[in-house]
CSV table of C-alpha atoms in Angstrom, one decimal:
chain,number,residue,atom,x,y,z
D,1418,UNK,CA,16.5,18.6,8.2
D,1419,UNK,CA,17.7,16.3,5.5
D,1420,UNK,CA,17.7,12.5,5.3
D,1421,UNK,CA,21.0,11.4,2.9
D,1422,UNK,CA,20.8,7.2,3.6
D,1423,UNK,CA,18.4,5.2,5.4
D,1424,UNK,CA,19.6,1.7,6.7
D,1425,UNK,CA,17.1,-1.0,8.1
D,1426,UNK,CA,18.3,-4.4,10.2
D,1427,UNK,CA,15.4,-6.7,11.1
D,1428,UNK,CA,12.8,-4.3,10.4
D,1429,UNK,CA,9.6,-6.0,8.8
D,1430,UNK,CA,11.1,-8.0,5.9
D,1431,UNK,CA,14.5,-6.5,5.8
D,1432,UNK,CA,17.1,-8.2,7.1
D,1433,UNK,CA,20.3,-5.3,6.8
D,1434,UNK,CA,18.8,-3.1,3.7
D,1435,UNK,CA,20.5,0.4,3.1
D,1436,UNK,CA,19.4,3.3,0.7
D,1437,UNK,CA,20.6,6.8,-0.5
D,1438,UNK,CA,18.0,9.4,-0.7
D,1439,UNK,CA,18.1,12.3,-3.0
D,1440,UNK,CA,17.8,15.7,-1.2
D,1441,UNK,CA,14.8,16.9,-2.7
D,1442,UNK,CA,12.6,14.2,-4.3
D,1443,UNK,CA,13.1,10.5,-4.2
D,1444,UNK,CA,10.6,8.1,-5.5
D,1445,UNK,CA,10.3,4.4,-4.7
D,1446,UNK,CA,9.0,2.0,-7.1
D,1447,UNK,CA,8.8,-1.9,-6.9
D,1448,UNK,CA,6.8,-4.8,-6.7
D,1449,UNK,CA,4.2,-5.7,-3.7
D,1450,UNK,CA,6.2,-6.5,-0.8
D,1451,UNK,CA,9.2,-5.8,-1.9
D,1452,UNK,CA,9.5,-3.1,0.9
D,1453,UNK,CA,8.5,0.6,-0.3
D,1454,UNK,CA,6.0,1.0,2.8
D,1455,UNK,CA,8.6,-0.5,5.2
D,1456,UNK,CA,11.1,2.3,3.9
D,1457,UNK,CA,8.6,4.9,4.5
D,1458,UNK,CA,7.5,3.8,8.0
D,1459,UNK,CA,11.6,3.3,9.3
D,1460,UNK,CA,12.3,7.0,7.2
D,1461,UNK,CA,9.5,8.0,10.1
D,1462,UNK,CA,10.9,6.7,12.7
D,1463,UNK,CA,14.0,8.3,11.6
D,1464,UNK,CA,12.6,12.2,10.7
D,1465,UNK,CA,9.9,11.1,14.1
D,1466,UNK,CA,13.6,11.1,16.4
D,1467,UNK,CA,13.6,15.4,16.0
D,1468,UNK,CA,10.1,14.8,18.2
D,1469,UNK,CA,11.8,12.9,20.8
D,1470,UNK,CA,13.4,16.9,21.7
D,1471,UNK,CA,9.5,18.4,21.7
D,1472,UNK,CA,7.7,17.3,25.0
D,1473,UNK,CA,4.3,17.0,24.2
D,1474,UNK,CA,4.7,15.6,20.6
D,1475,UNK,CA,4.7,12.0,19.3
D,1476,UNK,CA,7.3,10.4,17.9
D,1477,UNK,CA,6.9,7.2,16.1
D,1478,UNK,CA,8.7,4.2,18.0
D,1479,UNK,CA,10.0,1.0,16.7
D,1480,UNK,CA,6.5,-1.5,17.0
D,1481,UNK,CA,6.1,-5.4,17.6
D,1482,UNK,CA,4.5,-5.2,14.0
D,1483,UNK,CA,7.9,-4.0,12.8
D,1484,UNK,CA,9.9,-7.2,14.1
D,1485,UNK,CA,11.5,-9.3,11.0
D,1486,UNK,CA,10.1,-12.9,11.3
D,1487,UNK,CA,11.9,-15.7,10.2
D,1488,UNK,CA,10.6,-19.4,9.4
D,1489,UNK,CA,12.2,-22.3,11.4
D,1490,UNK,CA,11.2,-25.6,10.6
D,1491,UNK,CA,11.5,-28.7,12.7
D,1492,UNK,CA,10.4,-32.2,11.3
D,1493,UNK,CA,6.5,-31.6,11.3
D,1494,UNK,CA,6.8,-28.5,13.6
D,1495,UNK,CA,7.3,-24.9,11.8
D,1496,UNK,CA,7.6,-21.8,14.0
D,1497,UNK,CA,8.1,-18.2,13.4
D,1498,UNK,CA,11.0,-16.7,15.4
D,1499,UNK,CA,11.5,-12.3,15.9
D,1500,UNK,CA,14.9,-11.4,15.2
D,1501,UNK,CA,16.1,-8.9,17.4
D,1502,UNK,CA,17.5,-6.1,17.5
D,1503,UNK,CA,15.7,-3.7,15.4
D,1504,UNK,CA,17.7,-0.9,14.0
D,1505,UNK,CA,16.4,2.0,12.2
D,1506,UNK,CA,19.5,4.4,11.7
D,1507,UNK,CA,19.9,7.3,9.7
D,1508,UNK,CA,22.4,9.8,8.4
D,1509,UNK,CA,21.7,13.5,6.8
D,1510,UNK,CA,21.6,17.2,8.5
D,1511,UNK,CA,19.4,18.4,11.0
D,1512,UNK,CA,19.5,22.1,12.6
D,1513,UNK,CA,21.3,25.1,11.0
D,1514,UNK,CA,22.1,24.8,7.5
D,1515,UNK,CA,25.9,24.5,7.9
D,1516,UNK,CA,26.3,21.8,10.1
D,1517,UNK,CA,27.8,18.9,9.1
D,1518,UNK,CA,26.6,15.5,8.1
D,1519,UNK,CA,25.6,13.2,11.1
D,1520,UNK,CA,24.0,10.2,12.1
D,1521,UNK,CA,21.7,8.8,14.2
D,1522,UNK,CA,20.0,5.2,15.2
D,1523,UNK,CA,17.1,4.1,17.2
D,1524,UNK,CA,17.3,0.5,18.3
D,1525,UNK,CA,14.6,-2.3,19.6
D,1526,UNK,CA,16.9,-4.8,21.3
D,1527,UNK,CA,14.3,-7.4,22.4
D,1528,UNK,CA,10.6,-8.3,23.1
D,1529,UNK,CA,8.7,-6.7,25.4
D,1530,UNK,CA,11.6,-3.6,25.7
D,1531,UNK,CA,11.5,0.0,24.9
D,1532,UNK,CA,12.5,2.0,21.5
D,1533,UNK,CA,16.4,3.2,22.6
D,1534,UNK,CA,17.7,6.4,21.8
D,1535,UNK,CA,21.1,6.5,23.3
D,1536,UNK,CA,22.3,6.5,19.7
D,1537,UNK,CA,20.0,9.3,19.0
D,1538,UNK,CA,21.1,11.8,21.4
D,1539,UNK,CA,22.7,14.6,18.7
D,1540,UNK,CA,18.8,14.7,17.5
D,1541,UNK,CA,17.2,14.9,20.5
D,1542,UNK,CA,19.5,17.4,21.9
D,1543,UNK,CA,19.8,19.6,19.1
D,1544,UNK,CA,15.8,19.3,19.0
D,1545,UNK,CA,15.8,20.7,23.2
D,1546,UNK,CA,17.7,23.3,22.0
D,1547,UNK,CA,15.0,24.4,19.4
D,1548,UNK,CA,12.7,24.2,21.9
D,1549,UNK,CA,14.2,26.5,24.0
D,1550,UNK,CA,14.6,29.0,21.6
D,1551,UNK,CA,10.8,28.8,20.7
D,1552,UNK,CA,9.6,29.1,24.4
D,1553,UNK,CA,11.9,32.0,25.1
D,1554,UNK,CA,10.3,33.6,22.2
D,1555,UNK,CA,13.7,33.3,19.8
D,1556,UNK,CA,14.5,33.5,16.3
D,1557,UNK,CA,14.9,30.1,14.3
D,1558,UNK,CA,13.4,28.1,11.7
D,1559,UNK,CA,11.9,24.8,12.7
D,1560,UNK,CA,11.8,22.0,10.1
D,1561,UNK,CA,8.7,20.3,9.5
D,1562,UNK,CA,7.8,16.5,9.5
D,1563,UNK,CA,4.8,15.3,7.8
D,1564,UNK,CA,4.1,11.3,7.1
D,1565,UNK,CA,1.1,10.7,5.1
D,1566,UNK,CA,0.0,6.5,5.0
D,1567,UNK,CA,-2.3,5.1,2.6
D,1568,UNK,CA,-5.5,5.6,5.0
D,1569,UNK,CA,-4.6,9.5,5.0
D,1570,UNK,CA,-8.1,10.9,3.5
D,1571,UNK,CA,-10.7,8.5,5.1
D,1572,UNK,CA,-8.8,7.4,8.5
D,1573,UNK,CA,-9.5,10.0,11.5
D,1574,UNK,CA,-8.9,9.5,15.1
D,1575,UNK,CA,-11.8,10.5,17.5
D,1576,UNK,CA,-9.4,13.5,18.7
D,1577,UNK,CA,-9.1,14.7,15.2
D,1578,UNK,CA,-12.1,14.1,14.1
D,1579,UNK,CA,-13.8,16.3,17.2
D,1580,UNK,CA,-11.5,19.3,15.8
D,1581,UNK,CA,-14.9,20.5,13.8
D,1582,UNK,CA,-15.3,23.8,15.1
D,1583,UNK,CA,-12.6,26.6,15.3
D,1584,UNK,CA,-11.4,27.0,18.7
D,1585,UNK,CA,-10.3,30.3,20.4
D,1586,UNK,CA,-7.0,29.0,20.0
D,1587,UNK,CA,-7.0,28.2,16.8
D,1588,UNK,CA,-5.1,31.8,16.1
D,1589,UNK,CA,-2.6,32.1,19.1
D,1590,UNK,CA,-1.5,28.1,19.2
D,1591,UNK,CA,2.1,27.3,20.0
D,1592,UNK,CA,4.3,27.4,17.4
D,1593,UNK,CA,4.9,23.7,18.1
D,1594,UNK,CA,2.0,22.7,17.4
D,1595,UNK,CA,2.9,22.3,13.9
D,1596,UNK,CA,4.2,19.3,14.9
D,1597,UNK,CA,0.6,17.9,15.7
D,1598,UNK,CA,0.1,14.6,13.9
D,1599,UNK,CA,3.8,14.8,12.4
D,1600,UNK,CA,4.1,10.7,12.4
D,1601,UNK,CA,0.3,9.8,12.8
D,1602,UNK,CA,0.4,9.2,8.9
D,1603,UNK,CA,-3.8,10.8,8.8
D,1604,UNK,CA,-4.7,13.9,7.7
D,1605,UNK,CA,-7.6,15.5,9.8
D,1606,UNK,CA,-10.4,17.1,7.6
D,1607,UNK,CA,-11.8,18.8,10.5
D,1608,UNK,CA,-8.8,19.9,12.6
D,1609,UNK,CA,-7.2,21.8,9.0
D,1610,UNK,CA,-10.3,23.1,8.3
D,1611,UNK,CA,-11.2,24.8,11.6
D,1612,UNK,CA,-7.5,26.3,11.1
D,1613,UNK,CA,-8.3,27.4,8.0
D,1614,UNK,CA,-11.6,29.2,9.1
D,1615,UNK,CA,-9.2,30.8,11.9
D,1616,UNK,CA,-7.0,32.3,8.7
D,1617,UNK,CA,-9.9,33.0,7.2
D,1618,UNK,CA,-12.4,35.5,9.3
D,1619,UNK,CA,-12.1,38.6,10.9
D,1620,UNK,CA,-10.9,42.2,8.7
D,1621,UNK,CA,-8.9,40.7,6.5
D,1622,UNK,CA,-7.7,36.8,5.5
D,1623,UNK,CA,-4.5,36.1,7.5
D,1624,UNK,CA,-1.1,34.9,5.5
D,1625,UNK,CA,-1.9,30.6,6.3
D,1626,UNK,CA,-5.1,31.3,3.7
D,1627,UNK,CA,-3.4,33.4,1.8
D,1628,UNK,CA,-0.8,30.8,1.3
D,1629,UNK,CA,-3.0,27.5,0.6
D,1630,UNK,CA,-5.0,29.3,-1.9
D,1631,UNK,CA,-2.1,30.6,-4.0
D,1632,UNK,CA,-0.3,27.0,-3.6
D,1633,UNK,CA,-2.8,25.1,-4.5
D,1634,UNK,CA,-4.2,27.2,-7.2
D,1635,UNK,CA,-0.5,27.2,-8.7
D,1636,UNK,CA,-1.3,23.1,-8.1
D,1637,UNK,CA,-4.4,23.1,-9.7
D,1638,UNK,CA,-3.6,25.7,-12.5
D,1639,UNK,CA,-0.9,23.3,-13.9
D,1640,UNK,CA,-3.0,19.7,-13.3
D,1641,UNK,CA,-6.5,21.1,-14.8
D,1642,UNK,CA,-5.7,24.0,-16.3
D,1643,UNK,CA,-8.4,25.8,-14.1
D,1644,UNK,CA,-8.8,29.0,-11.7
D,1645,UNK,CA,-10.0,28.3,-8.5
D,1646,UNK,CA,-12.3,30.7,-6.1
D,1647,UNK,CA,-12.3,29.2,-2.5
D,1648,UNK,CA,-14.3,30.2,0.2
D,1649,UNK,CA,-16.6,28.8,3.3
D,1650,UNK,CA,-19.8,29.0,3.6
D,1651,UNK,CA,-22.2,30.9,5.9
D,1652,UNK,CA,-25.3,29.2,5.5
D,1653,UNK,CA,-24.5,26.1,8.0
D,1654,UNK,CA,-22.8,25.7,11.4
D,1655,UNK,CA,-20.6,23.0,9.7
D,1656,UNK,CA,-18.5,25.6,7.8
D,1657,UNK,CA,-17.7,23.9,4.2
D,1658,UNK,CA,-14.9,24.5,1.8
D,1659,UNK,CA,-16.1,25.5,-1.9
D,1660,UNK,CA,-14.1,25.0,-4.5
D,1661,UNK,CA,-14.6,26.6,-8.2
D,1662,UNK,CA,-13.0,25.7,-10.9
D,1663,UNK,CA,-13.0,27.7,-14.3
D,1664,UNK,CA,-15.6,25.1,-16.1
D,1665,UNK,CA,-17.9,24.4,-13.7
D,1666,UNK,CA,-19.9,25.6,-10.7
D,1667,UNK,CA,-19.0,26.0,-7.6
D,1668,UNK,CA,-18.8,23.1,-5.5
D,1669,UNK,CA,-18.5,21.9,-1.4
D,1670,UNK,CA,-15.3,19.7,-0.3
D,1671,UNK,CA,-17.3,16.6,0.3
D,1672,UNK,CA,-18.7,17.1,-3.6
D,1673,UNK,CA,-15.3,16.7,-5.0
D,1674,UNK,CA,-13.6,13.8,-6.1
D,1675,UNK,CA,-11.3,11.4,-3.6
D,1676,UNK,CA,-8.3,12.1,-5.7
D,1677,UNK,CA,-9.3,16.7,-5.4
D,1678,UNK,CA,-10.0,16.6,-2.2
D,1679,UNK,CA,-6.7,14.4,-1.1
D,1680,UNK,CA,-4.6,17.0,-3.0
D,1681,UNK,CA,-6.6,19.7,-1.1
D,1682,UNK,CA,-5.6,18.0,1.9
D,1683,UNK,CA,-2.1,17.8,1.8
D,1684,UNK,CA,-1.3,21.1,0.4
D,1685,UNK,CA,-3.8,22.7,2.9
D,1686,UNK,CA,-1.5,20.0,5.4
D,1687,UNK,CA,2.0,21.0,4.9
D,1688,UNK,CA,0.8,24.7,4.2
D,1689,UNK,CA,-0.4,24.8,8.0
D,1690,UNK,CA,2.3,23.1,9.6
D,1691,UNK,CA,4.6,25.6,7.5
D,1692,UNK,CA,3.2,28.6,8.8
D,1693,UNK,CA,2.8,27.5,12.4
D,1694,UNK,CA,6.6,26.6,12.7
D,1695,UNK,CA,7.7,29.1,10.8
D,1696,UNK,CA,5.4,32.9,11.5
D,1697,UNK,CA,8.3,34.9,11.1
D,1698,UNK,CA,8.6,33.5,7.6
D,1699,UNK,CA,5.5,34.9,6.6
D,1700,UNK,CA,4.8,34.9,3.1
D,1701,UNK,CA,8.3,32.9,2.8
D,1702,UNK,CA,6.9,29.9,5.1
D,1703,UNK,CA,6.1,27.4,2.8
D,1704,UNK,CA,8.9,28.4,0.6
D,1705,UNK,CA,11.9,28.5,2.9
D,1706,UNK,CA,10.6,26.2,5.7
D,1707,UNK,CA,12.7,22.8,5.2
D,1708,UNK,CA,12.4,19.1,6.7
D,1709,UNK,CA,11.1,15.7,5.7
D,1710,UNK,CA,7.5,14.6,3.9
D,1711,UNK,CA,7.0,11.1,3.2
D,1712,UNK,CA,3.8,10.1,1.1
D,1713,UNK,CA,2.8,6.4,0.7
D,1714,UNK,CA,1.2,6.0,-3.1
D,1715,UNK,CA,1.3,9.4,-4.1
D,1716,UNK,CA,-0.6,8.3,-7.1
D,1717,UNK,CA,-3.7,7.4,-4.7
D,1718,UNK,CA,-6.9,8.3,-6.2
D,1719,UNK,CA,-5.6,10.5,-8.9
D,1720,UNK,CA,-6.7,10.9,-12.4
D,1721,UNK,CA,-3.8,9.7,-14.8
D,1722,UNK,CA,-3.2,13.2,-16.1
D,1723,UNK,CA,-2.9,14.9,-12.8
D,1724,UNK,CA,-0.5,12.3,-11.7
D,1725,UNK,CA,2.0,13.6,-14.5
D,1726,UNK,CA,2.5,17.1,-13.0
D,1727,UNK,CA,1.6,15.8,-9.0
D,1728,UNK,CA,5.5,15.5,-8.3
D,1729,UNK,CA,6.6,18.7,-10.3
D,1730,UNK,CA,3.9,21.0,-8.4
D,1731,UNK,CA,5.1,19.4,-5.3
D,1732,UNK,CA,8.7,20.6,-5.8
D,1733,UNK,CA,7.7,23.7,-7.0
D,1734,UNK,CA,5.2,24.7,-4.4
D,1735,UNK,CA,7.4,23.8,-1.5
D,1736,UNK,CA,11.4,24.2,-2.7
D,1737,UNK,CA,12.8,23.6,0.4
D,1738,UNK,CA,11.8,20.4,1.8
D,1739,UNK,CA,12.9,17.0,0.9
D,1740,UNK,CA,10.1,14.4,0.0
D,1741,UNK,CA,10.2,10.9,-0.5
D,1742,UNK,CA,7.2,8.7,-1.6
D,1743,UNK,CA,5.9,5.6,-3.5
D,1744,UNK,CA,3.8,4.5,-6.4
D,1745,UNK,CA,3.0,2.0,-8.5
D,1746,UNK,CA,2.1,4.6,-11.3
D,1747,UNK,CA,3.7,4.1,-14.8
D,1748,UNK,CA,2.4,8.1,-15.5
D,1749,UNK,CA,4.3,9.2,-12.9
D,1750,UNK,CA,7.0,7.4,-13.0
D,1751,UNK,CA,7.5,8.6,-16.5
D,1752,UNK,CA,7.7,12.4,-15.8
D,1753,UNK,CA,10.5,11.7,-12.5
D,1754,UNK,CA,14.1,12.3,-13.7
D,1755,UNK,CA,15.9,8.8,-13.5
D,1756,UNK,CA,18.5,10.2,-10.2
D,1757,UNK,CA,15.4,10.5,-8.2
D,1758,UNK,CA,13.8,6.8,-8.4
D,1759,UNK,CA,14.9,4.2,-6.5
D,1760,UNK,CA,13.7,0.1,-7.9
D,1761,UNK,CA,13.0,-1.7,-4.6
D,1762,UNK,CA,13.6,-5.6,-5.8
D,1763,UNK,CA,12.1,-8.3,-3.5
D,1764,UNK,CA,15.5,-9.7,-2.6
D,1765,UNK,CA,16.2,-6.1,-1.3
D,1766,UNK,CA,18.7,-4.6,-3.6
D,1767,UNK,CA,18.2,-1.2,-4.8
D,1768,UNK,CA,18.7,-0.1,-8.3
D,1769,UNK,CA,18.5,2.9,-9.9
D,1770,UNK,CA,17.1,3.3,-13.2
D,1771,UNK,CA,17.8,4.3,-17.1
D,1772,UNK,CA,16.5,7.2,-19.0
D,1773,UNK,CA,13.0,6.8,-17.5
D,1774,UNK,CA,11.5,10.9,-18.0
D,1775,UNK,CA,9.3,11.1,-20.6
D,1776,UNK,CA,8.8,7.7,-21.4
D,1777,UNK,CA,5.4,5.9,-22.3
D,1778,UNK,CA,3.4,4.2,-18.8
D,1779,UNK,CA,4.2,0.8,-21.8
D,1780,UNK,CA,7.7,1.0,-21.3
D,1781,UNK,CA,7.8,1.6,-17.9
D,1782,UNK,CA,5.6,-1.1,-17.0
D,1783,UNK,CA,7.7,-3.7,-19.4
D,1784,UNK,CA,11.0,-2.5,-17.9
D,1785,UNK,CA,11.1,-0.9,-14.4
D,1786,UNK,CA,8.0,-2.5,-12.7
D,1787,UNK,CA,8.3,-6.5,-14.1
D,1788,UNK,CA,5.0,-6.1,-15.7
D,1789,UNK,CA,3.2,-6.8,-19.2
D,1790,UNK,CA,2.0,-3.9,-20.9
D,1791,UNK,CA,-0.8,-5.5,-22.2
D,1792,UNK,CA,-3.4,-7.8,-21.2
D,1793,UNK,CA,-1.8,-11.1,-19.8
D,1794,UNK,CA,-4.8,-13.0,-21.8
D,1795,UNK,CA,-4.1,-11.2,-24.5
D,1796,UNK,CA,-1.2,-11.8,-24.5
D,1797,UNK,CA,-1.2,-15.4,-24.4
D,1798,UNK,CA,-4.2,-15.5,-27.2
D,1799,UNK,CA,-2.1,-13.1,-29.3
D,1800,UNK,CA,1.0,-16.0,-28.5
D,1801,UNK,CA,-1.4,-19.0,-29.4
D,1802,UNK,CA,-2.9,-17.3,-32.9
D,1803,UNK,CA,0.7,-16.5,-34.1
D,1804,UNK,CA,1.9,-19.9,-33.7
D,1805,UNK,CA,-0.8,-21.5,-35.3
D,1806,UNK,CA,-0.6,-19.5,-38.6
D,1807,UNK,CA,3.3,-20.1,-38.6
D,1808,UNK,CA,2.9,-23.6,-38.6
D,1809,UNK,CA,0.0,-23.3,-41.3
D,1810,UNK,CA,-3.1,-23.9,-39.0
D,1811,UNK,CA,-4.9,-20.9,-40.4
D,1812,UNK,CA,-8.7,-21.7,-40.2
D,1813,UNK,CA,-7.9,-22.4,-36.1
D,1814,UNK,CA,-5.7,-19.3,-36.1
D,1815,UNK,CA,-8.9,-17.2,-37.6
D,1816,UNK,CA,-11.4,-18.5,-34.9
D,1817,UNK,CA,-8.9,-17.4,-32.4
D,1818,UNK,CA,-8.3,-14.3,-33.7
D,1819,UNK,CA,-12.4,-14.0,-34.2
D,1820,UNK,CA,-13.1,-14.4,-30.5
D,1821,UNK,CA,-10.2,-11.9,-29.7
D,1822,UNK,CA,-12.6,-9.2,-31.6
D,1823,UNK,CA,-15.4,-10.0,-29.6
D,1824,UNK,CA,-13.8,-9.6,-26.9
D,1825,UNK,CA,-11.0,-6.4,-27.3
D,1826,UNK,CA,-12.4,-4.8,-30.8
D,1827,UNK,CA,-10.3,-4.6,-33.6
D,1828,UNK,CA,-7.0,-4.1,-32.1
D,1829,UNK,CA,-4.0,-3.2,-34.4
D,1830,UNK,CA,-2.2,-6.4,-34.0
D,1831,UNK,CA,-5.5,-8.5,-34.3
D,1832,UNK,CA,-6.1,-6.8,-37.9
D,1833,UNK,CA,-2.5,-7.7,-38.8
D,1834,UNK,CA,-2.7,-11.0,-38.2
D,1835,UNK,CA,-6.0,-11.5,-40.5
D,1836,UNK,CA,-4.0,-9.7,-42.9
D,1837,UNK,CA,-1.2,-12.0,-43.0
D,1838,UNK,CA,-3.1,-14.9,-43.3
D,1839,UNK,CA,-5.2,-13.3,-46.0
D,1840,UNK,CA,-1.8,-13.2,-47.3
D,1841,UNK,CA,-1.1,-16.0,-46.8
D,1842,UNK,CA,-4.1,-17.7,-48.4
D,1843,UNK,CA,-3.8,-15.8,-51.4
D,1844,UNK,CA,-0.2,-16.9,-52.1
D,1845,UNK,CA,-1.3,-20.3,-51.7
């Protein structure tokens, strides 16, 4: 499965916004509100239409929440009217490999009525025929779909969250059940980690273990520079994950950092769905399996220098699917080649972007996300102390620049401008 363009009518603040998605990695940057979650949710809706094919498994539906409002004023009166209908249609490949292009739309034609799919059909269908295949113990290769929100590491439902222990069907599950959670945009803690226990024991560790701990120690090798030893403990009924890294000791899940165990997470996330579609893979699963992952704020709760290699190990680790996420961070914004970042602007053009790999989080701040590089006050103090010595007002300029020490240290272009009045006082 591949998503080529995306186009939104109606949907949240979009009134008819279109987008072309690159067919590995496309990142989406912008301002607040200027639409990237929006994207994400109606790319779920779109990748969430193979599930309307699965019985069983839940697709995500166009919501009330999703509605554009618009303003209406009347004299002293203002109301706020839903413009209908919704329309979340998409074009790409879905299915074998060959096949050609197609496209597909899910509508929401008024208030009160049901998510269509009469324009979804070639999805669904080709989906059944999946499905048959898989009950009737065939050969084919499912594609995965995995939405992560910005809740995703602290956010569990009840039903996840009572996935604690390993159940006896942990090993033998369907191989549709990789499709578990596909569009609930969580990840359960406690339903991968009783899978991961079930990869774990017996004679030997099963390929799903296997596989997590050599992707995510490729992951972590590159970020931290660090081997890892993983393994559960024995000591409590509440099996653990412990985690090792090269300088220091060993330590549970829950002792790591928000930003180590979120990566945990979603490797140990798209790992499991990988190898639950995909058994005949084997080994191969997380390297051949294909379809769609969408990650709101990819950057969430990561240190600065692990955001610089978090979108590189993502392609490496898993070649064959297509991801799409957000951030707001200059780091990684910096190490994404320029064909693969899309500039959401609030009037809802897209724009692509210059020569953006490899340059400084300053520049990109200053000239892809509308933002000062520097302190606004700064800024504005920094503004304030040059006029005043150009138009000779140096004993004001020097108290300025005095409380600008106090407060930011002696900052490069602080000393300079002592220096040029000093300068300048000497000259006269």
């Amino acid at each position: 499965m591949r998503i080529d363009q995306l186009r939104l009518k109606n949907f949240r603040g979009f009134e008819d916004f279109s987008i072309d998605l690159d067919p590995q990695f496309t990142l989406l940057i912008g301002a607040n509100g200027s639409g990237k979650s929006a994207v994400l949710d109606g790319l779920t809706i779109a990748a969430g239409s193979w599930l309307l094919g699965i019985p069983g498994y839940d697709s995500r539906h166009i919501e009330p929440h999703d509605v554009r409002l618009v303003r209406m004023e009347f004299e002293d009166q203002v109301a706020h009217e839903r413009q209908y209908p919704v329309v979340v249609e998409a074009a790409g490949i879905f299915g074998p490999k060959k096949k050609n292009k197609q496209s597909w739309l899910r509508e929401l034609r008024q208030r009160g009525g049901r998510t269509t799919y009469a324009r979804a059909l070639n999805i669904k269908r080709e989906a059944e025929k999946f499905h048959r295949i898989v009950q009737a113990g065939g050969s084919c290769t499912l594609p995965l779909i995995s939405s992560y929100g910005t809740g995703r590491l602290h956010q569990e439902t009840r039903r996840q969250q009572e996935a604690n222990k390993p159940s006896k069907d942990a090993v033998g599950a369907s191989r549709l059940d990789g499709y578990l959670y596909s569009v609930d945009q969580r990840i359960s803690k406690h339903q991968i980690f009783s899978w991961l226990l079930s990869q774990y024991i017996g004679r030997k560790r099963r390929i799903g273990f296997l596989l997590f701990e050599q992707i995510l120690t490729e992951c972590f090798d590159q970020i931290e520079s660090a081997r890892m030893t993983i393994d559960f403990s024995t000591h409590s009924p509440q099996f653990d994950l412990l985690v090792k890294f090269s300088d220091q000791d060993e330590l549970p899940f829950d002792a790591l950092s928000d930003g180590q165990r979120m990566i945990i997470l979603l490797v140990a996330d798209i790992v499991q769905k990988a190898v639950i579609l995909n058994p005949r893979l084997a080994q191969d699963a997380v390297r051949e399996t294909p379809g769609v992952v969408l990650i709101d704020e990819i950057d969430l709760h990561l240190h600065p220098r692990w955001q610089r290699s978090i979108v590189s190990n993502l392609k490496k680790a898993f070649p064959a699917l297509q991801f799409v996420a957000s951030t707001h961070s200059p780091q990684i914004i910096g190490e994404v080649p320029p064909e693969q970042i899309r500039v959401l602007r609030a009037d809802g053009r897209v724009e692509g972007v210059p020569g953006s790999l490899g340059r400084t989080s300053n520049w990109v701040l200053t000239h892809l996300m509308e933002s000062e590089e520097r302190n606004v006050e700064f800024q504005k103090k920094l503004k304030e102390a040059e006029t005043l010595i150009h138009d000779c007002e140096y004993e004001k300029a020097q108290e300025i620049l005095k409380n600008m020490r106090q407060a930011y240290g002696d900052d490069v272009d602080i000393v300079g401008l002592d220096a040029a009045i000093e300068r300048e006082l000497l000259e006269d």
